[in-house]
PDB file of C-alpha atoms in Angstrom:
ATOM      1  CA  MET A   1      13.011  -7.747   9.980  1.00 78.00           C
ATOM      2  CA  ALA A   2      11.459  -5.363  12.406  1.00 93.00           C
ATOM      3  CA  GLU A   3       8.093  -4.168  13.057  1.00 97.00           C
ATOM      4  CA  VAL A   4       8.170  -0.510  12.780  1.00 96.00           C
ATOM      5  CA  ASN A   5       5.859   2.145  11.763  1.00 97.00           C
ATOM      6  CA  LEU A   6       7.016   4.393   9.086  1.00 97.00           C
ATOM      7  CA  LEU A   7       3.615   5.761   8.538  1.00 96.00           C
ATOM      8  CA  ARG A   8       3.364   7.262  12.015  1.00 95.00           C
ATOM      9  CA  ARG A   9       3.154  10.999  10.637  1.00 93.00           C
ATOM     10  CA  TYR A  10       0.235  10.176   8.104  1.00 90.00           C
ATOM     11  CA  PRO A  11      -2.951  12.016   9.351  1.00 86.00           C
ATOM     12  CA  ALA A  12      -5.637   9.641  10.997  1.00 77.00           C
ATOM     13  CA  ALA A  13      -8.178   8.697   8.633  1.00 68.00           C
ATOM     14  CA  LYS A  14     -11.822   9.611   8.764  1.00 62.00           C
ATOM     15  CA  ARG A  15     -14.086   6.638   8.307  1.00 60.00           C
ATOM     16  CA  ASN A  16     -17.855   6.269   8.772  1.00 56.00           C
ATOM     17  CA  VAL A  17     -17.750   2.591   9.447  1.00 59.00           C
ATOM     18  CA  GLN A  18     -21.355   2.081  10.342  1.00 58.00           C
ATOM     19  CA  LYS A  19     -22.503   3.959   7.336  1.00 57.00           C
ATOM     20  CA  ARG A  20     -20.451   1.769   4.727  1.00 55.00           C
ATOM     21  CA  ALA A  21     -21.294  -1.473   6.933  1.00 52.00           C
ATOM     22  CA  HIS A  22     -25.077  -0.869   6.235  1.00 52.00           C
ATOM     23  CA  ALA A  23     -24.610   0.391   2.519  1.00 67.00           C
ATOM     24  CA  LYS A  24     -21.937  -2.249   1.387  1.00 77.00           C
ATOM     25  CA  THR A  25     -22.959  -4.944  -1.233  1.00 88.00           C
ATOM     26  CA  ASP A  26     -21.114  -7.374  -3.264  1.00 88.00           C
ATOM     27  CA  GLU A  27     -21.282  -4.929  -6.366  1.00 92.00           C
ATOM     28  CA  HIS A  28     -19.660  -2.381  -4.217  1.00 91.00           C
ATOM     29  CA  VAL A  29     -16.793  -4.817  -3.554  1.00 89.00           C
ATOM     30  CA  ARG A  30     -16.764  -5.777  -7.251  1.00 94.00           C
ATOM     31  CA  ILE A  31     -16.631  -2.268  -8.558  1.00 94.00           C
ATOM     32  CA  SER A  32     -13.944  -1.203  -6.177  1.00 94.00           C
ATOM     33  CA  ARG A  33     -11.839  -4.112  -7.072  1.00 93.00           C
ATOM     34  CA  GLU A  34     -11.823  -2.719 -10.587  1.00 94.00           C
ATOM     35  CA  TYR A  35      -9.484   0.005  -9.369  1.00 94.00           C
ATOM     36  CA  GLY A  36     -10.861   2.441 -11.876  1.00 96.00           C
ATOM     37  CA  PHE A  37     -12.559   5.795 -11.802  1.00 96.00           C
ATOM     38  CA  ASP A  38     -15.098   4.767  -9.154  1.00 95.00           C
ATOM     39  CA  TYR A  39     -12.417   3.330  -6.635  1.00 94.00           C
ATOM     40  CA  PHE A  40     -10.437   6.506  -6.638  1.00 96.00           C
ATOM     41  CA  ASP A  41     -12.471   9.589  -7.760  1.00 96.00           C
ATOM     42  CA  GLY A  42     -16.315   8.126  -7.511  1.00 95.00           C
ATOM     43  CA  SER A  43     -18.429   8.192  -4.678  1.00 91.00           C
ATOM     44  CA  ARG A  44     -16.825   7.243  -1.131  1.00 88.00           C
ATOM     45  CA  GLU A  45     -18.870   4.073  -0.945  1.00 88.00           C
ATOM     46  CA  TYR A  46     -16.368   2.612  -3.781  1.00 91.00           C
ATOM     47  CA  GLY A  47     -13.358   3.745  -2.206  1.00 90.00           C
ATOM     48  CA  TYR A  48     -11.458   7.013  -1.780  1.00 91.00           C
ATOM     49  CA  GLY A  49     -14.151   9.378  -2.699  1.00 92.00           C
ATOM     50  CA  GLY A  50     -11.527  11.499  -4.428  1.00 93.00           C
ATOM     51  CA  TYR A  51      -7.924  10.685  -4.361  1.00 94.00           C
ATOM     52  CA  ARG A  52      -6.155  14.069  -4.653  1.00 95.00           C
ATOM     53  CA  TYR A  53      -2.461  15.104  -3.803  1.00 97.00           C
ATOM     54  CA  ASP A  54      -2.026  17.228  -0.766  1.00 95.00           C
ATOM     55  CA  GLY A  55       1.515  16.908   0.135  1.00 94.00           C
ATOM     56  CA  ARG A  56       0.770  14.433   3.197  1.00 94.00           C
ATOM     57  CA  TRP A  57       3.297  12.017   1.847  1.00 96.00           C
ATOM     58  CA  VAL A  58       6.170  14.288   2.182  1.00 97.00           C
ATOM     59  CA  ALA A  59       6.700  13.536   5.966  1.00 97.00           C
ATOM     60  CA  ILE A  60       6.367   9.803   5.037  1.00 97.00           C
ATOM     61  CA  ALA A  61       9.043   9.819   2.470  1.00 98.00           C
ATOM     62  CA  GLU A  62      11.506  11.948   4.773  1.00 98.00           C
ATOM     63  CA  ASP A  63      11.043   9.399   7.432  1.00 98.00           C
ATOM     64  CA  MET A  64      11.686   6.480   4.880  1.00 98.00           C
ATOM     65  CA  ILE A  65      14.751   8.241   3.674  1.00 98.00           C
ATOM     66  CA  ALA A  66      16.157   8.611   6.936  1.00 98.00           C
ATOM     67  CA  HIS A  67      15.244   5.161   7.885  1.00 97.00           C
ATOM     68  CA  TRP A  68      17.308   3.795   5.073  1.00 97.00           C
ATOM     69  CA  ASP A  69      19.864   6.670   4.455  1.00 97.00           C
ATOM     70  CA  LEU A  70      18.797   6.963   1.184  1.00 98.00           C
ATOM     71  CA  LYS A  71      20.933   9.342  -1.222  1.00 98.00           C
ATOM     72  CA  PRO A  72      20.598  11.180  -4.425  1.00 98.00           C
ATOM     73  CA  GLY A  73      21.198   8.528  -7.315  1.00 98.00           C
ATOM     74  CA  MET A  74      19.801   5.810  -5.321  1.00 98.00           C
ATOM     75  CA  ARG A  75      16.774   3.780  -6.418  1.00 98.00           C
ATOM     76  CA  VAL A  76      13.408   3.286  -4.667  1.00 98.00           C
ATOM     77  CA  LEU A  77      10.227   1.505  -5.671  1.00 98.00           C
ATOM     78  CA  ASP A  78       6.451   2.152  -4.401  1.00 98.00           C
ATOM     79  CA  VAL A  79       4.594  -1.099  -5.025  1.00 98.00           C
ATOM     80  CA  GLY A  80       0.970  -0.074  -5.370  1.00 98.00           C
ATOM     81  CA  CYS A  81       1.726   3.657  -6.064  1.00 98.00           C
ATOM     82  CA  ALA A  82      -1.638   4.611  -7.117  1.00 97.00           C
ATOM     83  CA  LYS A  83      -1.287   8.057  -8.885  1.00 98.00           C
ATOM     84  CA  GLY A  84       2.272   8.589  -7.650  1.00 98.00           C
ATOM     85  CA  PHE A  85       1.878  10.817  -4.668  1.00 98.00           C
ATOM     86  CA  LEU A  86       4.686   8.873  -2.736  1.00 98.00           C
ATOM     87  CA  VAL A  87       6.844   8.804  -5.517  1.00 98.00           C
ATOM     88  CA  LYS A  88       6.431  12.630  -5.990  1.00 98.00           C
ATOM     89  CA  ASP A  89       7.199  13.270  -2.725  1.00 98.00           C
ATOM     90  CA  PHE A  90      10.242  11.097  -2.317  1.00 98.00           C
ATOM     91  CA  MET A  91      11.730  13.351  -5.196  1.00 97.00           C
ATOM     92  CA  LYS A  92      10.588  16.238  -3.507  1.00 97.00           C
ATOM     93  CA  ALA A  93      12.164  15.227   0.070  1.00 97.00           C
ATOM     94  CA  CYS A  94      15.195  14.043  -1.515  1.00 98.00           C
ATOM     95  CA  PRO A  95      16.374  15.757  -4.999  1.00 98.00           C
ATOM     96  CA  GLY A  96      18.217  13.422  -7.225  1.00 98.00           C
ATOM     97  CA  LEU A  97      16.765  10.317  -5.562  1.00 98.00           C
ATOM     98  CA  GLU A  98      15.360   8.040  -8.113  1.00 98.00           C
ATOM     99  CA  ALA A  99      11.965   7.219  -7.249  1.00 98.00           C
ATOM    100  CA  PHE A 100       9.434   4.808  -9.473  1.00 98.00           C
ATOM    101  CA  GLY A 101       6.135   3.107  -8.723  1.00 98.00           C
ATOM    102  CA  LEU A 102       4.197   0.309 -10.091  1.00 98.00           C
ATOM    103  CA  ASP A 103       0.414  -0.189  -9.850  1.00 98.00           C
ATOM    104  CA  VAL A 104      -2.320  -2.467 -11.187  1.00 97.00           C
ATOM    105  CA  SER A 105      -4.739   0.435 -12.131  1.00 98.00           C
ATOM    106  CA  GLU A 106      -4.299   2.019 -15.465  1.00 98.00           C
ATOM    107  CA  TYR A 107      -6.880   4.435 -14.475  1.00 98.00           C
ATOM    108  CA  ALA A 108      -4.407   5.734 -11.524  1.00 98.00           C
ATOM    109  CA  ILE A 109      -1.464   5.801 -14.036  1.00 98.00           C
ATOM    110  CA  MET A 110      -3.062   7.719 -16.494  1.00 97.00           C
ATOM    111  CA  HIS A 111      -4.105  10.232 -13.759  1.00 97.00           C
ATOM    112  CA  CYS A 112      -0.908  10.342 -12.131  1.00 97.00           C
ATOM    113  CA  GLU A 113       0.760  13.624 -10.915  1.00 96.00           C
ATOM    114  CA  PRO A 114       2.835  15.346 -13.825  1.00 96.00           C
ATOM    115  CA  GLU A 115       5.827  15.208 -11.950  1.00 96.00           C
ATOM    116  CA  VAL A 116       6.075  11.072 -11.947  1.00 98.00           C
ATOM    117  CA  VAL A 117       5.046  10.757 -15.742  1.00 98.00           C
ATOM    118  CA  GLY A 118       7.275   8.205 -17.208  1.00 97.00           C
ATOM    119  CA  ARG A 119       8.305   6.737 -13.660  1.00 98.00           C
ATOM    120  CA  LEU A 120       5.165   4.579 -13.113  1.00 98.00           C
ATOM    121  CA  HIS A 121       4.978   1.130 -14.430  1.00 98.00           C
ATOM    122  CA  LEU A 122       1.658  -0.778 -15.040  1.00 98.00           C
ATOM    123  CA  GLY A 123       1.946  -4.330 -13.394  1.00 97.00           C
ATOM    124  CA  ASN A 124       1.133  -6.625 -10.568  1.00 97.00           C
ATOM    125  CA  ALA A 125       2.919  -6.963  -7.030  1.00 97.00           C
ATOM    126  CA  HIS A 126       3.293 -10.599  -7.432  1.00 97.00           C
ATOM    127  CA  LYS A 127       5.373 -10.408 -10.692  1.00 97.00           C
ATOM    128  CA  LEU A 128       7.567  -7.381 -10.457  1.00 97.00           C
ATOM    129  CA  PRO A 129       9.310  -6.348 -13.771  1.00 97.00           C
ATOM    130  CA  PHE A 130      12.496  -5.493 -12.413  1.00 98.00           C
ATOM    131  CA  THR A 131      15.928  -7.263 -12.139  1.00 98.00           C
ATOM    132  CA  ASP A 132      17.323  -8.772  -8.992  1.00 98.00           C
ATOM    133  CA  LYS A 133      18.478  -6.320  -6.470  1.00 98.00           C
ATOM    134  CA  SER A 134      17.679  -3.426  -8.668  1.00 98.00           C
ATOM    135  CA  PHE A 135      16.436  -0.945  -5.970  1.00 98.00           C
ATOM    136  CA  ASP A 136      17.922   0.405  -2.998  1.00 98.00           C
ATOM    137  CA  ALA A 137      14.578   0.402  -0.903  1.00 98.00           C
ATOM    138  CA  VAL A 138      11.115  -1.153  -2.135  1.00 98.00           C
ATOM    139  CA  ILE A 139       7.934   0.128  -0.204  1.00 98.00           C
ATOM    140  CA  SER A 140       4.259  -1.597  -0.453  1.00 98.00           C
ATOM    141  CA  VAL A 141       1.695   0.308   1.639  1.00 97.00           C
ATOM    142  CA  ASN A 142      -1.715  -1.314   2.050  1.00 96.00           C
ATOM    143  CA  THR A 143      -1.467  -3.321  -1.371  1.00 97.00           C
ATOM    144  CA  ILE A 144      -0.483  -6.784  -1.131  1.00 97.00           C
ATOM    145  CA  HIS A 145      -3.350  -7.835   1.103  1.00 97.00           C
ATOM    146  CA  ASN A 146      -5.476  -7.059  -2.058  1.00 97.00           C
ATOM    147  CA  LEU A 147      -4.114 -10.433  -3.301  1.00 97.00           C
ATOM    148  CA  GLU A 148      -5.079 -14.015  -2.640  1.00 97.00           C
ATOM    149  CA  ARG A 149      -2.934 -15.406   0.145  1.00 97.00           C
ATOM    150  CA  ALA A 150      -0.809 -17.401  -2.432  1.00 98.00           C
ATOM    151  CA  GLN A 151      -0.244 -14.387  -4.440  1.00 98.00           C
ATOM    152  CA  CYS A 152       0.623 -12.399  -1.020  1.00 98.00           C
ATOM    153  CA  VAL A 153       3.610 -14.951  -0.764  1.00 98.00           C
ATOM    154  CA  GLU A 154       4.600 -14.530  -4.162  1.00 98.00           C
ATOM    155  CA  ALA A 155       4.630 -10.386  -4.009  1.00 98.00           C
ATOM    156  CA  LEU A 156       6.639 -10.659  -0.735  1.00 98.00           C
ATOM    157  CA  ARG A 157       9.225 -12.904  -2.613  1.00 98.00           C
ATOM    158  CA  GLU A 158       9.349 -10.567  -5.400  1.00 98.00           C
ATOM    159  CA  ILE A 159       9.890  -7.560  -3.182  1.00 98.00           C
ATOM    160  CA  GLU A 160      12.583  -9.530  -1.275  1.00 98.00           C
ATOM    161  CA  ARG A 161      14.153 -10.180  -4.601  1.00 98.00           C
ATOM    162  CA  ILE A 162      14.498  -6.739  -6.263  1.00 98.00           C
ATOM    163  CA  ALA A 163      15.544  -4.917  -2.744  1.00 98.00           C
ATOM    164  CA  ARG A 164      19.226  -4.683  -1.942  1.00 97.00           C
ATOM    165  CA  GLY A 165      19.972  -5.879   1.455  1.00 95.00           C
ATOM    166  CA  GLY A 166      16.599  -6.571   2.747  1.00 94.00           C
ATOM    167  CA  LYS A 167      15.722  -2.830   2.856  1.00 98.00           C
ATOM    168  CA  ALA A 168      11.780  -3.183   2.378  1.00 98.00           C
ATOM    169  CA  TYR A 169       8.664  -1.967   4.039  1.00 98.00           C
ATOM    170  CA  VAL A 170       5.415  -3.513   3.586  1.00 98.00           C
ATOM    171  CA  GLN A 171       2.080  -2.329   5.459  1.00 98.00           C
ATOM    172  CA  VAL A 172      -0.946  -4.606   5.447  1.00 97.00           C
ATOM    173  CA  ASP A 173      -4.416  -4.746   6.819  1.00 95.00           C
ATOM    174  CA  SER A 174      -4.615  -6.235  10.279  1.00 96.00           C
ATOM    175  CA  TYR A 175      -6.372  -6.293  13.654  1.00 95.00           C
ATOM    176  CA  ARG A 176      -5.514  -7.150  17.145  1.00 95.00           C
ATOM    177  CA  THR A 177      -8.799  -7.947  18.772  1.00 95.00           C
ATOM    178  CA  HIS A 178     -11.934  -9.459  17.762  1.00 95.00           C
ATOM    179  CA  GLU A 179     -13.595  -5.884  17.967  1.00 93.00           C
ATOM    180  CA  GLU A 180     -11.043  -4.726  15.649  1.00 93.00           C
ATOM    181  CA  ARG A 181     -11.733  -7.491  13.248  1.00 94.00           C
ATOM    182  CA  GLU A 182     -15.429  -6.911  12.986  1.00 91.00           C
ATOM    183  CA  LEU A 183     -14.841  -3.079  12.278  1.00 90.00           C
ATOM    184  CA  PHE A 184     -12.320  -4.161   9.615  1.00 91.00           C
ATOM    185  CA  LEU A 185     -14.875  -6.631   8.013  1.00 90.00           C
ATOM    186  CA  ASP A 186     -17.429  -3.686   8.059  1.00 87.00           C
ATOM    187  CA  TRP A 187     -15.120  -1.325   6.259  1.00 85.00           C
ATOM    188  CA  VAL A 188     -13.181  -3.426   3.832  1.00 89.00           C
ATOM    189  CA  LEU A 189     -13.718  -3.335   0.237  1.00 90.00           C
ATOM    190  CA  THR A 190     -10.519  -4.655  -1.535  1.00 93.00           C
ATOM    191  CA  ALA A 191      -8.554  -6.911   0.875  1.00 93.00           C
ATOM    192  CA  ASN A 192      -8.604 -10.617  -0.223  1.00 95.00           C
ATOM    193  CA  THR A 193      -6.125 -11.673   2.394  1.00 96.00           C
ATOM    194  CA  HIS A 194      -6.378 -10.372   6.015  1.00 96.00           C
ATOM    195  CA  ASP A 195      -5.182 -11.817   9.358  1.00 96.00           C
ATOM    196  CA  TYR A 196      -3.826 -10.902  13.089  1.00 97.00           C
ATOM    197  CA  PRO A 197      -0.251  -9.940  13.288  1.00 97.00           C
ATOM    198  CA  ASP A 198       0.945 -13.449  13.787  1.00 97.00           C
ATOM    199  CA  GLY A 199      -0.933 -14.935  10.905  1.00 97.00           C
ATOM    200  CA  TRP A 200       0.836 -12.125   8.725  1.00 97.00           C
ATOM    201  CA  LYS A 201       4.136 -13.144  10.526  1.00 98.00           C
ATOM    202  CA  THR A 202       3.747 -16.571   9.386  1.00 98.00           C
ATOM    203  CA  ILE A 203       3.067 -15.443   5.888  1.00 98.00           C
ATOM    204  CA  PHE A 204       6.176 -13.161   5.920  1.00 98.00           C
ATOM    205  CA  ALA A 205       8.266 -16.156   7.247  1.00 98.00           C
ATOM    206  CA  GLU A 206       6.854 -18.711   4.233  1.00 98.00           C
ATOM    207  CA  ALA A 207       8.032 -15.960   1.785  1.00 98.00           C
ATOM    208  CA  GLY A 208      11.319 -15.358   3.311  1.00 98.00           C
ATOM    209  CA  TYR A 209      10.730 -11.806   3.651  1.00 98.00           C
ATOM    210  CA  THR A 210      13.252  -9.878   5.778  1.00 97.00           C
ATOM    211  CA  GLY A 211      12.270  -6.287   5.377  1.00 98.00           C
ATOM    212  CA  ASP A 212      10.542  -4.163   7.908  1.00 98.00           C
ATOM    213  CA  TYR A 213       6.672  -4.276   8.192  1.00 98.00           C
ATOM    214  CA  TYR A 214       3.596  -2.616   9.863  1.00 98.00           C
ATOM    215  CA  TRP A 215      -0.236  -2.757  10.263  1.00 97.00           C
ATOM    216  CA  THR A 216      -3.170  -0.812   9.044  1.00 94.00           C
ATOM    217  CA  ILE A 217      -5.742  -1.047  11.827  1.00 93.00           C
ATOM    218  CA  VAL A 218      -9.259   0.291  11.037  1.00 86.00           C
ATOM    219  CA  ASN A 219     -10.636   2.588  13.957  1.00 78.00           C
ATOM    220  CA  ALA A 220     -14.162   4.018  14.058  1.00 58.00           C
TER     221      ALA A 220
END
């Protein structure tokens, strides 16, 4: 298990934290956690404000392929795949790589990229519908923190169960200082579980998770 940033080439997000902090209500949180149209393609106050493919995941896919030395014919799973952008870019970066995804959002899967139709599964991260050691690598970016703590542990155990040789990567919401925590709380809509890195490492250890990991830190 290692702390490694496999999203280092992902473009920096532009966030108006102050605007959301003043506007956010319990209703915004409730609607966001439905993971439907409003979350993906509605107003920015509910989530992405338009979740559209732009190729930015190609560089991430390339880095992950190199990190695990993935080859054509191998199988990789993105847990929390949304509309399948990373799944699509895995196949673009390594033709012949068998890439699949899973997401809790029926809306996202129904509006996925054409190239990944039939490759995305509807389901929840804490109960993965796959056999033991059935993937050469498993990725979950900014997903399992949306679960309650006990289900986070279950999701990590599930990822560990289906990943061969501990080849997995999980990225979760975190903060390193009190100031970063306050920014995060002003911004967050969907995360049910969050903590400082040491708190997350305790959760990883409880789950017996042996894969790699990193943190999503909210910046103003």
